mmCIF file of C-alpha atoms and ligand atoms in Angstrom:
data_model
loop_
_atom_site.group_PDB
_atom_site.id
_atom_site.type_symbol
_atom_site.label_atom_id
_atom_site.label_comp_id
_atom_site.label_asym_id
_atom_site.label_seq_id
_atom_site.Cartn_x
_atom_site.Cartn_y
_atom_site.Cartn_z
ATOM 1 C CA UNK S 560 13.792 7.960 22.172
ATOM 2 C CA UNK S 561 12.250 10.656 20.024
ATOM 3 C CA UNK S 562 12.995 13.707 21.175
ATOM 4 C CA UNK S 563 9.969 15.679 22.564
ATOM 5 C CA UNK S 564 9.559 18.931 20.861
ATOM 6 C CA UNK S 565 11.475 22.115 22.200
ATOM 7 C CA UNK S 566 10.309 24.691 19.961
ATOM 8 C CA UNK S 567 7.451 24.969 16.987
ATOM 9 C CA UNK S 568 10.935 26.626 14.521
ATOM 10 C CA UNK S 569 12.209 22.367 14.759
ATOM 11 C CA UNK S 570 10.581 20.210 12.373
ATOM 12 C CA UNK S 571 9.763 16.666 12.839
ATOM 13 C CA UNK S 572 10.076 14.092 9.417
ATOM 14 C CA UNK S 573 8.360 10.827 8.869
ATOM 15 C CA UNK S 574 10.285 9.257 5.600
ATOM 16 C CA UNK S 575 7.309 7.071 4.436
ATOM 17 C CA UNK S 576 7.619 3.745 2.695
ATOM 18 C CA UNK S 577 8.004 3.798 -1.333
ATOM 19 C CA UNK S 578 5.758 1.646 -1.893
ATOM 20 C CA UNK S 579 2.013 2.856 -2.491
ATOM 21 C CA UNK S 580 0.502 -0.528 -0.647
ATOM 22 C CA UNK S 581 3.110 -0.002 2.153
ATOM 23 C CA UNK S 582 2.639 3.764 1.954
ATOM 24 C CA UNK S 583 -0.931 3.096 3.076
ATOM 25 C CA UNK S 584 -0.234 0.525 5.433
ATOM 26 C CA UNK S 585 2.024 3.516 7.169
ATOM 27 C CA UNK S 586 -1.129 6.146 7.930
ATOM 28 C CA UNK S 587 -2.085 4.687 10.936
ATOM 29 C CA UNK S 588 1.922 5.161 12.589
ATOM 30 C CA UNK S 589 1.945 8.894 10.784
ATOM 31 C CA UNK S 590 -1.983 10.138 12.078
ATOM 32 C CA UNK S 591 -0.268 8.549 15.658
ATOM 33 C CA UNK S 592 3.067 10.702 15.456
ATOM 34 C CA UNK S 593 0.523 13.362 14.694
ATOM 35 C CA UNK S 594 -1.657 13.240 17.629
ATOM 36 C CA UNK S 595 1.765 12.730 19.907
ATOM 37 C CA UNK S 596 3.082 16.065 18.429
ATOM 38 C CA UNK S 597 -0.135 17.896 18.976
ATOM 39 C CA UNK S 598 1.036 21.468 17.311
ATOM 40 C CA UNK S 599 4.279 21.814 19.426
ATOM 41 C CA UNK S 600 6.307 21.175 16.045
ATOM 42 C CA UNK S 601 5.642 20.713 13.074
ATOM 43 C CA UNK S 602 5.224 17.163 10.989
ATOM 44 C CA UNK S 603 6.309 16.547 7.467
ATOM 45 C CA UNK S 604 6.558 13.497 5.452
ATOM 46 C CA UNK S 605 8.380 12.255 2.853
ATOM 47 C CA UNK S 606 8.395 9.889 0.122
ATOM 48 C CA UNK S 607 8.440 9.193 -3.588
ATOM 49 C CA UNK S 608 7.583 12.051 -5.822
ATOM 50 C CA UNK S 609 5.300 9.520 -8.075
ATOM 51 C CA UNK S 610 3.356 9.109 -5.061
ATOM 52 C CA UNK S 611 3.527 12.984 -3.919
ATOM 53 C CA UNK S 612 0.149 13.528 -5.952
ATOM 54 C CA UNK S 613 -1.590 11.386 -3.992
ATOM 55 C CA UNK S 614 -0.569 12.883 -0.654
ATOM 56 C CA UNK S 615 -3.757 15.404 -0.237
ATOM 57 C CA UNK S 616 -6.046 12.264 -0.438
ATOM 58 C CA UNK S 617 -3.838 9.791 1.768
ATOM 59 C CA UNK S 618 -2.599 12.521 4.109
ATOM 60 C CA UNK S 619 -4.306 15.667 4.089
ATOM 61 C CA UNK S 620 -3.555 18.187 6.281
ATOM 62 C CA UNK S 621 0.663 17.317 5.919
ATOM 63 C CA UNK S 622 3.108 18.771 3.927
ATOM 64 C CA UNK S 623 4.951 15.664 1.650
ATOM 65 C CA UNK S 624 8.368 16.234 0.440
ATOM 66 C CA UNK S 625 9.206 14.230 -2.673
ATOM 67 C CA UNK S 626 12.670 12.563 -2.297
ATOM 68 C CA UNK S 627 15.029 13.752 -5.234
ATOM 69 C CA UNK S 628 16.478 10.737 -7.450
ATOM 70 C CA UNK S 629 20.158 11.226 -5.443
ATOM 71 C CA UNK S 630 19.550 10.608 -1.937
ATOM 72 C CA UNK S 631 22.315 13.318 -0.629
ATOM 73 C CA UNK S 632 20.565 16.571 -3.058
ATOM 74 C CA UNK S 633 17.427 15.277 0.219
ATOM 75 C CA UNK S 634 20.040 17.170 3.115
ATOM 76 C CA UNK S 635 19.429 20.389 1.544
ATOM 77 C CA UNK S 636 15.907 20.432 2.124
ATOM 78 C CA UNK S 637 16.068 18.792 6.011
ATOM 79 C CA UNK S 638 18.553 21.698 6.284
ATOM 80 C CA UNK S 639 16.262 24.273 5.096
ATOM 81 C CA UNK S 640 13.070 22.521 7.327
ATOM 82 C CA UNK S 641 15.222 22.749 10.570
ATOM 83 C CA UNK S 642 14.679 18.933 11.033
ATOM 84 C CA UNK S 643 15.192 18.201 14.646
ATOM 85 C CA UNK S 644 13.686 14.422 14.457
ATOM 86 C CA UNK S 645 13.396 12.096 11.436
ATOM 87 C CA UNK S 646 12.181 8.551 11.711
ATOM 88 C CA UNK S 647 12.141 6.138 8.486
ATOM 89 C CA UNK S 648 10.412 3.738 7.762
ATOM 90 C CA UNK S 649 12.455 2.073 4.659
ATOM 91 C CA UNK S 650 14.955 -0.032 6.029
ATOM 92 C CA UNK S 651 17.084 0.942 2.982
ATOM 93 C CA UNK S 652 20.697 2.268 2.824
ATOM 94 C CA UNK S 653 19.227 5.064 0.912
ATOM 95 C CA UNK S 654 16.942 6.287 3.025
ATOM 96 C CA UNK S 655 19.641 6.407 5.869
ATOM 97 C CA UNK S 656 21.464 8.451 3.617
ATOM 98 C CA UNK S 657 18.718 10.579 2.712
ATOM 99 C CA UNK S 658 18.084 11.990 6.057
ATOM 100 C CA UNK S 659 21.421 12.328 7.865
ATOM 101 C CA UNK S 660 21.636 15.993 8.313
ATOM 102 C CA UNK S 661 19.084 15.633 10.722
ATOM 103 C CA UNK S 662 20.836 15.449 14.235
ATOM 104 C CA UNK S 663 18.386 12.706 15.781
ATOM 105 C CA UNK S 664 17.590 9.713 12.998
ATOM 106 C CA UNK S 665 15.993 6.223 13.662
ATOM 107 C CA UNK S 666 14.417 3.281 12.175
ATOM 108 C CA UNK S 667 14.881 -0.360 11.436
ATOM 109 C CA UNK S 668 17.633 -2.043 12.855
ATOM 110 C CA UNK S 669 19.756 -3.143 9.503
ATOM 111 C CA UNK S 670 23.458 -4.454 10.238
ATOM 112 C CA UNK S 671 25.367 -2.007 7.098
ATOM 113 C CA UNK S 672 23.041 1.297 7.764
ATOM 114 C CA UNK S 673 23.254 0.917 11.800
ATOM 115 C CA UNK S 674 26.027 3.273 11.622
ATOM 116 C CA UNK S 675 24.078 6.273 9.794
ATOM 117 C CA UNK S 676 21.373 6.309 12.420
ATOM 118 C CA UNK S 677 21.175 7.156 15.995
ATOM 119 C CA UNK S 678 19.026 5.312 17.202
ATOM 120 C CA UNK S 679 18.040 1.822 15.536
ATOM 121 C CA UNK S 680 15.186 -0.681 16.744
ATOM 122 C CA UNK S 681 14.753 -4.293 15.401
ATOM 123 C CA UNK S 682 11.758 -5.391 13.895
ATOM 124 C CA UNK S 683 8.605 -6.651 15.523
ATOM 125 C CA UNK S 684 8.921 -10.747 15.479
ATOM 126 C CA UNK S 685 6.172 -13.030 16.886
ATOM 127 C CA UNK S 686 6.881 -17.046 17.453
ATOM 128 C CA UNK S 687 3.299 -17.281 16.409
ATOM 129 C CA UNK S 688 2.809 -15.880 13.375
ATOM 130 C CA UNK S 689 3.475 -12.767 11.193
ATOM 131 C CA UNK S 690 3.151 -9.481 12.430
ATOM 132 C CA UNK S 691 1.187 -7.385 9.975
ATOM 133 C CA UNK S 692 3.153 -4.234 8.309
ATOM 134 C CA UNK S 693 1.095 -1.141 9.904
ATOM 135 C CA UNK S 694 1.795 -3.070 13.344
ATOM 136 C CA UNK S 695 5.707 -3.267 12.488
ATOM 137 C CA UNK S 696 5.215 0.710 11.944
ATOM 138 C CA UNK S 697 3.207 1.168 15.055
ATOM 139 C CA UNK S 698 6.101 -0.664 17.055
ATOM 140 C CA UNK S 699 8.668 1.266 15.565
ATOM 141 C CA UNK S 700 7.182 4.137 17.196
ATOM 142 C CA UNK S 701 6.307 2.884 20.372
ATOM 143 C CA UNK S 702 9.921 1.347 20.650
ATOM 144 C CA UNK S 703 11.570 5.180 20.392
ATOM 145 C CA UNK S 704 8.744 6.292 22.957
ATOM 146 C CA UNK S 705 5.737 6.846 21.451
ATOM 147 C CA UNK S 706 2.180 5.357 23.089
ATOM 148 C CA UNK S 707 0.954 2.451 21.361
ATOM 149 C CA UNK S 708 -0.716 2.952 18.391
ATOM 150 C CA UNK S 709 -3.884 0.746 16.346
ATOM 151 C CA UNK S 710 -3.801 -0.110 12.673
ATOM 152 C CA UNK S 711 -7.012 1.557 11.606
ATOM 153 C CA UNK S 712 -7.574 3.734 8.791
ATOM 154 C CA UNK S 713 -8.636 7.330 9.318
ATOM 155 C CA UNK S 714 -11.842 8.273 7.849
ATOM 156 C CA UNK S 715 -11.859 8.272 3.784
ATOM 157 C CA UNK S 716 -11.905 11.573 2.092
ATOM 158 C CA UNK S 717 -15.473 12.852 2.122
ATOM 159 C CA UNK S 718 -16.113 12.987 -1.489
ATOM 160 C CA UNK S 719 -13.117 12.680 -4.592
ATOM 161 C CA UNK S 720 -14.517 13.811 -7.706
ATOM 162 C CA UNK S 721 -15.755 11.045 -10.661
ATOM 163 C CA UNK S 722 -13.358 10.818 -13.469
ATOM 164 C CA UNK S 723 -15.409 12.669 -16.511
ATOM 165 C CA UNK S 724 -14.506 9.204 -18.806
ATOM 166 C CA UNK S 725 -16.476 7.062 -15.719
ATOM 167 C CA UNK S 726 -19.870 5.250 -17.196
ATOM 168 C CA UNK S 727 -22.751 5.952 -15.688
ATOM 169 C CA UNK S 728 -23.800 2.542 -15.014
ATOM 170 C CA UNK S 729 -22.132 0.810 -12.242
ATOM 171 C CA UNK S 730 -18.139 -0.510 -12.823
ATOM 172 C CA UNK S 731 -16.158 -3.471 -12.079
ATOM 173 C CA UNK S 732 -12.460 -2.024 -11.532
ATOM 174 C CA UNK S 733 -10.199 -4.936 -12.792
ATOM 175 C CA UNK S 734 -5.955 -4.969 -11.700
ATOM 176 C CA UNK S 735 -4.820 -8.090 -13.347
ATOM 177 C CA UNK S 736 -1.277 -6.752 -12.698
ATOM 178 C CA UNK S 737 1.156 -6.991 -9.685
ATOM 179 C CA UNK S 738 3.930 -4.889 -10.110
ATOM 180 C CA UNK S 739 5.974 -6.976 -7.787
ATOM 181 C CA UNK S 740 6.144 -10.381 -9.875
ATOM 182 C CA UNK S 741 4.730 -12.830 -11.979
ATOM 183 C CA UNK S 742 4.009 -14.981 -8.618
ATOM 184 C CA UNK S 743 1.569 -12.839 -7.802
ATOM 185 C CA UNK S 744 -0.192 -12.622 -11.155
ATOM 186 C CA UNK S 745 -3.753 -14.816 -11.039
ATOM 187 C CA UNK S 746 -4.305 -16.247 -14.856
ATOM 188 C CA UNK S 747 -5.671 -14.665 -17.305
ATOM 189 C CA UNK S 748 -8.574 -17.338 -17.978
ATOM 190 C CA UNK S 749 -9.705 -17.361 -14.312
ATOM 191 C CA UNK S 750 -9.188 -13.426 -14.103
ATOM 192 C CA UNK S 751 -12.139 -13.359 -17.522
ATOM 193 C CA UNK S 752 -14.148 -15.858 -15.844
ATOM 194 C CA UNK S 753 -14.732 -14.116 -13.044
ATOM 195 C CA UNK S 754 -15.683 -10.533 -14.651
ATOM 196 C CA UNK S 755 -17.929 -12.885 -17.251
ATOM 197 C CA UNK S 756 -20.120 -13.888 -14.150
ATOM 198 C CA UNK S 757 -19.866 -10.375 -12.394
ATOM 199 C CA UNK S 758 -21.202 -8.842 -15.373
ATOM 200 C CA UNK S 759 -23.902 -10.731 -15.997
ATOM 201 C CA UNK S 760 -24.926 -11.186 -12.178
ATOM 202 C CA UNK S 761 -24.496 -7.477 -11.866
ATOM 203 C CA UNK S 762 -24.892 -5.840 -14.462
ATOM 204 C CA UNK S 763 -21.817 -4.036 -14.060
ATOM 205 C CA UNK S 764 -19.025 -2.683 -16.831
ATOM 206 C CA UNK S 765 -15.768 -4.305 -16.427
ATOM 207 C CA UNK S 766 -12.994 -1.521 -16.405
ATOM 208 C CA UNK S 767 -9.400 -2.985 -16.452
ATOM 209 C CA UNK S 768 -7.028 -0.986 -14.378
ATOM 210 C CA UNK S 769 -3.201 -0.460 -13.409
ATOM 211 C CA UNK S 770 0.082 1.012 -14.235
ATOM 212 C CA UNK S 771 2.117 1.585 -17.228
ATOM 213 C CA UNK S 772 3.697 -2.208 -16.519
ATOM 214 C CA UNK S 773 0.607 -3.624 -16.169
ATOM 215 C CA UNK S 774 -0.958 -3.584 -19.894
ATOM 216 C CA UNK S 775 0.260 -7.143 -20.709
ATOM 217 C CA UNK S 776 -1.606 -8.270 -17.786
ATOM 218 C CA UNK S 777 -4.765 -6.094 -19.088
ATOM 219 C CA UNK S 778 -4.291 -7.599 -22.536
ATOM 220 C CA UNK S 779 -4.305 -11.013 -21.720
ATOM 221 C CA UNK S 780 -7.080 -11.065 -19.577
ATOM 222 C CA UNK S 781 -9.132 -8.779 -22.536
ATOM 223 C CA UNK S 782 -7.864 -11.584 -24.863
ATOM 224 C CA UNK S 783 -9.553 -13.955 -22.534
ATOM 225 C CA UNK S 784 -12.591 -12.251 -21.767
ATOM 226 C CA UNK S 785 -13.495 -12.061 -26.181
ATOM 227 C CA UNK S 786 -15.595 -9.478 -25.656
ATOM 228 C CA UNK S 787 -15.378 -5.598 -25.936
ATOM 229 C CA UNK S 788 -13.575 -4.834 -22.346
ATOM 230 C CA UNK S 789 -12.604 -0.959 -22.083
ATOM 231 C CA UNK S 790 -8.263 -1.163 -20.977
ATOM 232 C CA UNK S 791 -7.140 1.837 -19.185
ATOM 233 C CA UNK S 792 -3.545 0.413 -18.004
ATOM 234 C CA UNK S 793 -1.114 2.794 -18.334
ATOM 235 C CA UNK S 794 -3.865 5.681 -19.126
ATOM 236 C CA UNK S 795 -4.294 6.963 -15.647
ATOM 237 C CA UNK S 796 -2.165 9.200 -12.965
ATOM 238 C CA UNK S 797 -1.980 7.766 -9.527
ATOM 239 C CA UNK S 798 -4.379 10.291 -8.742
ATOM 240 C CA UNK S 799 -6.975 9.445 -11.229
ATOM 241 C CA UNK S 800 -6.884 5.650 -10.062
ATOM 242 C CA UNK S 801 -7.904 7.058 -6.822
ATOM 243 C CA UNK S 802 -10.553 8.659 -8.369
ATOM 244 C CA UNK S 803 -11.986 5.429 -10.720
ATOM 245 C CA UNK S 804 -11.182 3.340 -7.413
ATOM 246 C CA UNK S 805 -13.720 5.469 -5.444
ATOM 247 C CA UNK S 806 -16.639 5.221 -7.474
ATOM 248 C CA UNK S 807 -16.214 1.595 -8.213
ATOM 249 C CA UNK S 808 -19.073 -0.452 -6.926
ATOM 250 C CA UNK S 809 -16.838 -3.121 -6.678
ATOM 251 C CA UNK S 810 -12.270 -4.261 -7.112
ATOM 252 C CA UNK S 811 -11.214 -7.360 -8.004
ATOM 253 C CA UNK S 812 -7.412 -7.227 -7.869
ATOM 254 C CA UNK S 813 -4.296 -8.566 -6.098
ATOM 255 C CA UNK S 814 -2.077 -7.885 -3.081
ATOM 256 C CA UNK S 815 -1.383 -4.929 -4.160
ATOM 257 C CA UNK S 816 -1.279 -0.865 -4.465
ATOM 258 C CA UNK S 817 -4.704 -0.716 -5.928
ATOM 259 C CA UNK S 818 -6.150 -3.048 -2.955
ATOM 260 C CA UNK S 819 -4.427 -0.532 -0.100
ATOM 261 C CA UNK S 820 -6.290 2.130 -1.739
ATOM 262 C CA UNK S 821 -9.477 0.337 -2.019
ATOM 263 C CA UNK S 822 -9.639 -0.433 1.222
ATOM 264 C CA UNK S 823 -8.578 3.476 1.811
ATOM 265 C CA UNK S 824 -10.780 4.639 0.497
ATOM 266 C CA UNK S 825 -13.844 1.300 2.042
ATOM 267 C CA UNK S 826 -14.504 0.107 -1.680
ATOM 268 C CA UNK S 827 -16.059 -3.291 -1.490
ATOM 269 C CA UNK S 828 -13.644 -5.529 -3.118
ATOM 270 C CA UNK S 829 -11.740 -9.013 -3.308
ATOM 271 C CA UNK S 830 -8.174 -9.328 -3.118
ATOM 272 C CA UNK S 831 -6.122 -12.497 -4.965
ATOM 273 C CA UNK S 832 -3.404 -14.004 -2.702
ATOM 274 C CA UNK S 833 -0.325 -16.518 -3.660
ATOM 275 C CA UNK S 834 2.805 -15.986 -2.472
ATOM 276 C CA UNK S 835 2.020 -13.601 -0.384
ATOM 277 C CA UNK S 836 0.708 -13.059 3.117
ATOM 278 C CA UNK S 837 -2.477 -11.627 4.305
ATOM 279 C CA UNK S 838 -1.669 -11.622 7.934
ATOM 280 C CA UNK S 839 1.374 -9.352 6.937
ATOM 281 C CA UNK S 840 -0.074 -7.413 3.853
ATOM 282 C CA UNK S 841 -3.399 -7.807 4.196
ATOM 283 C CA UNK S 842 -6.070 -5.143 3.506
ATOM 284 C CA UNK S 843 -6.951 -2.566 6.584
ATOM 285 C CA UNK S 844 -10.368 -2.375 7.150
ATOM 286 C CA UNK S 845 -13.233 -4.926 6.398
ATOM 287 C CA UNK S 846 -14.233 -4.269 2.919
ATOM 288 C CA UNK S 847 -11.641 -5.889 1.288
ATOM 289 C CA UNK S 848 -12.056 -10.040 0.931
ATOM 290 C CA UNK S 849 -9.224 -12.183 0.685
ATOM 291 C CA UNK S 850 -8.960 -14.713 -1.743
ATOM 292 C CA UNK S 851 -6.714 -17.042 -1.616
ATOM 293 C CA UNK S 852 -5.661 -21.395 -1.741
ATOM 294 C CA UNK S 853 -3.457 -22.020 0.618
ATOM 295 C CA UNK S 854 -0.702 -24.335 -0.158
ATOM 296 C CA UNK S 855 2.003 -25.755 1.680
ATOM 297 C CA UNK S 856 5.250 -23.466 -0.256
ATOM 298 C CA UNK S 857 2.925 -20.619 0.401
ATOM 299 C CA UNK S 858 3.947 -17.636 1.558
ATOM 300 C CA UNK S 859 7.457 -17.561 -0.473
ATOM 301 C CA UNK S 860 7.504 -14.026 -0.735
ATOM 302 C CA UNK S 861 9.100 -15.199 -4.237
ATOM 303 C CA UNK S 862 8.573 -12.965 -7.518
ATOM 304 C CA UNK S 863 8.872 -15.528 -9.791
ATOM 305 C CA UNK S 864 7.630 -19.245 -8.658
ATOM 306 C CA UNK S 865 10.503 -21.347 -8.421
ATOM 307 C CA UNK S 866 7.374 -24.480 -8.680
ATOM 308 C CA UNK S 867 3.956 -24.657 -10.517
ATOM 309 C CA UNK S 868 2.813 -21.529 -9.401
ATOM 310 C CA UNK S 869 0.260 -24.058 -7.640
ATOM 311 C CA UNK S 870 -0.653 -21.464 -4.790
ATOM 312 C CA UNK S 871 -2.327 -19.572 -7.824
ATOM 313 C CA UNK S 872 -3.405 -22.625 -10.441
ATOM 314 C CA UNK S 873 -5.733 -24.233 -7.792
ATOM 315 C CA UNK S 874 -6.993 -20.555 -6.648
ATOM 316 C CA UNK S 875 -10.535 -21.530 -9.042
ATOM 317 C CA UNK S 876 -12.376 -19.099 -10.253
ATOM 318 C CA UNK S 877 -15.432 -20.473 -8.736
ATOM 319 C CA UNK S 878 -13.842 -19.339 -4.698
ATOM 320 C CA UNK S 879 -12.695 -16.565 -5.972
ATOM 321 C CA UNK S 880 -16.370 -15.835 -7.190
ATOM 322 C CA UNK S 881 -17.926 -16.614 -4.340
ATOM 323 C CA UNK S 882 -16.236 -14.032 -2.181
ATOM 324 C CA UNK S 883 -17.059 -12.090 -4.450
ATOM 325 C CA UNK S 884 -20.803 -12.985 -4.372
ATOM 326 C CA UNK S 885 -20.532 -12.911 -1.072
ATOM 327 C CA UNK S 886 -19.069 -8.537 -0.934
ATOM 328 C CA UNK S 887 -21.874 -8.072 -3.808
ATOM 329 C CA UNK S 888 -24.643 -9.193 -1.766
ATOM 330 C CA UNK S 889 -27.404 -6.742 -0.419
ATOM 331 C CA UNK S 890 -26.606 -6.579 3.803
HETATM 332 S S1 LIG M 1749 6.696 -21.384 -4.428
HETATM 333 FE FE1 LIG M 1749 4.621 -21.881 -3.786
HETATM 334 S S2 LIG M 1749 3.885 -20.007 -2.764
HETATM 335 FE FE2 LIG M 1749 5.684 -19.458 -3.943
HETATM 336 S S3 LIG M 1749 4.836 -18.708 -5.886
HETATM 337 FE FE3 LIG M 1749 5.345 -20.874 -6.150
HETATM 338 S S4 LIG M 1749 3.455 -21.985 -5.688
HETATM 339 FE FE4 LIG M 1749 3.239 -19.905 -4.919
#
């Protein structure tokens, strides 16, 4: 059980996920330890430092600790922070590691970290189906005593500013990329297909988006598209995609980062699905459409398809455009 706070000088720590999607997928379980510690201690959280910029957005109000590269240089800091509590999310080694100095520790049950933790809980399983990620976080807490929790979003930010570089005219934010594997990775060709009809049904500018390993993706589907097609991979801070992401008028993207954030931050949008899972990754929210064929290897939870990559190949552009269709149209 976490222990109930004794004294405001004890700190409790939330070690979030690494991951941005999974980082988002986490709020609901962190705005729940929240409300359970009212103000009789204090709550930090901690994660990657890439993703420390984007803390005031995702979690304002809390104090994020960026993670140093050598998981043992963390102990200073729970030393300093009087730690009483910290619960992690990662089921990683690492993150065991990270946060031993801290004299009550939980998380995932994991056979080769048990030992680091005191207190260990096993994942959420269902015989019927998948249990979605924010739920497996929500049950985490509620297994080491915390009330039971919903996955819902807080609120969005009020207003984040519009990058200076935005058009004025209304934008199409494009991901091709998946940072997770080519498995995820719609083609090209149906990817410049899709933006082709957007733009002229629309009248919108096509903006392709994503990290500094996505500009292959952006290339080939600029390659595909012919025309002039404006590539920012690789051009924008995690914090500036949160800004182009919440003046888009509309996302077309993957299972990915960018389609946690969109749904953050209740962009209209369509998500691409293949060998993933929606009912455990899915968007939060309802303005995020999944798009997806479902075939029989599918989910694989592969990176690379071992097959024909057929859960993506028979994905046609013409479904995929009529969710869109469907977001775009006046209520
Ligand atoms: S094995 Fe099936 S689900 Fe997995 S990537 Fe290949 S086609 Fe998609």
């Amino acid at each position: 059980m976490i222990p109930a706070p004794s004294s405001r000088d004890q700190a409790h720590l939330l070690r979030l996920p690494n991951w941005l999607g999974d980082l988002i997928l986490s709020i609901p379980a962190v705005r729940l330890y929240q409300s359970w510690l009212r103000d009789r201690a204090p709550l930090l959280v901690a994660g990657p430092a890439s993703l420390a910029p984007l803390a005031p957005v995702l979690l304002p109000g809390l104090e994020y600790l960026s993670v140093p590269r050598w998981p043992l240089a963390f102990h200073s800091e729970i030393k300093k922070r009087n730690v009483a509590s910290a619960v992690a999310f990662p089921n990683s080694l690492r993150v065991a590691l990270e946060i031993f100095p801290a004299p009550y520790r939980a998380g995932f049950e994991r056979n080769w970290r048990n030992p680091l933790l005191t207190e260990t809980q096993p994942r959420r399983t269902s015989p019927y189906g998948f249990i979605h990620i924010a739920d497996q976080y929500l049950g985490l807490l509620e297994d080491l005593g915390l009330p039971k929790g919903k996955k819902e979003l807080p609120a969005p930010p009020p207003s984040l500013p519009k990058p200076a570089e935005a058009p004025t005219k209304r934008y199409l934010a494009v991901f091709p990329g998946a940072a997770y594997g080519p498995a995820k990775r719609w083609d090209p060709a149906s990817f410049a297909a899709v933006i082709r009809d957007l733009v002229r049904e629309h009248s919108l500018e096509p903006i392709l988006m994503g990290g500094a390993g996505d500009g292959e993706s952006c290339q080939a589907v600029a390659e595909a598209y012919g025309s002039d097609i404006r590539d920012l991979s690789g051009k924008t801070s995690t914090l500036d995609l949160a800004h182009w992401i919440a003046h888009a008028s509309f996302v077309l993207c993957h299972d990915s980062g960018p389609m946690h954030l969109a749904a953050f931050l209740r962009r209209p949008g369509v998500a691409i699905f293949g060998s993933t899972e929606p009912a455990w990754t899915g968007p939060l929210g309802d303005t995020i459409t999944v798009a997806r064929h479902k075939v029989s290897c599918s989910p694989c939870f592969l990176k690379v398809c071992p097959l024909d990559r057929r859960c993506m190949t028979r994905l046609t552009p013409e479904e995929v455009l009529s969710a869109c269709r469907h977001r775009l149209a006046p209520a």
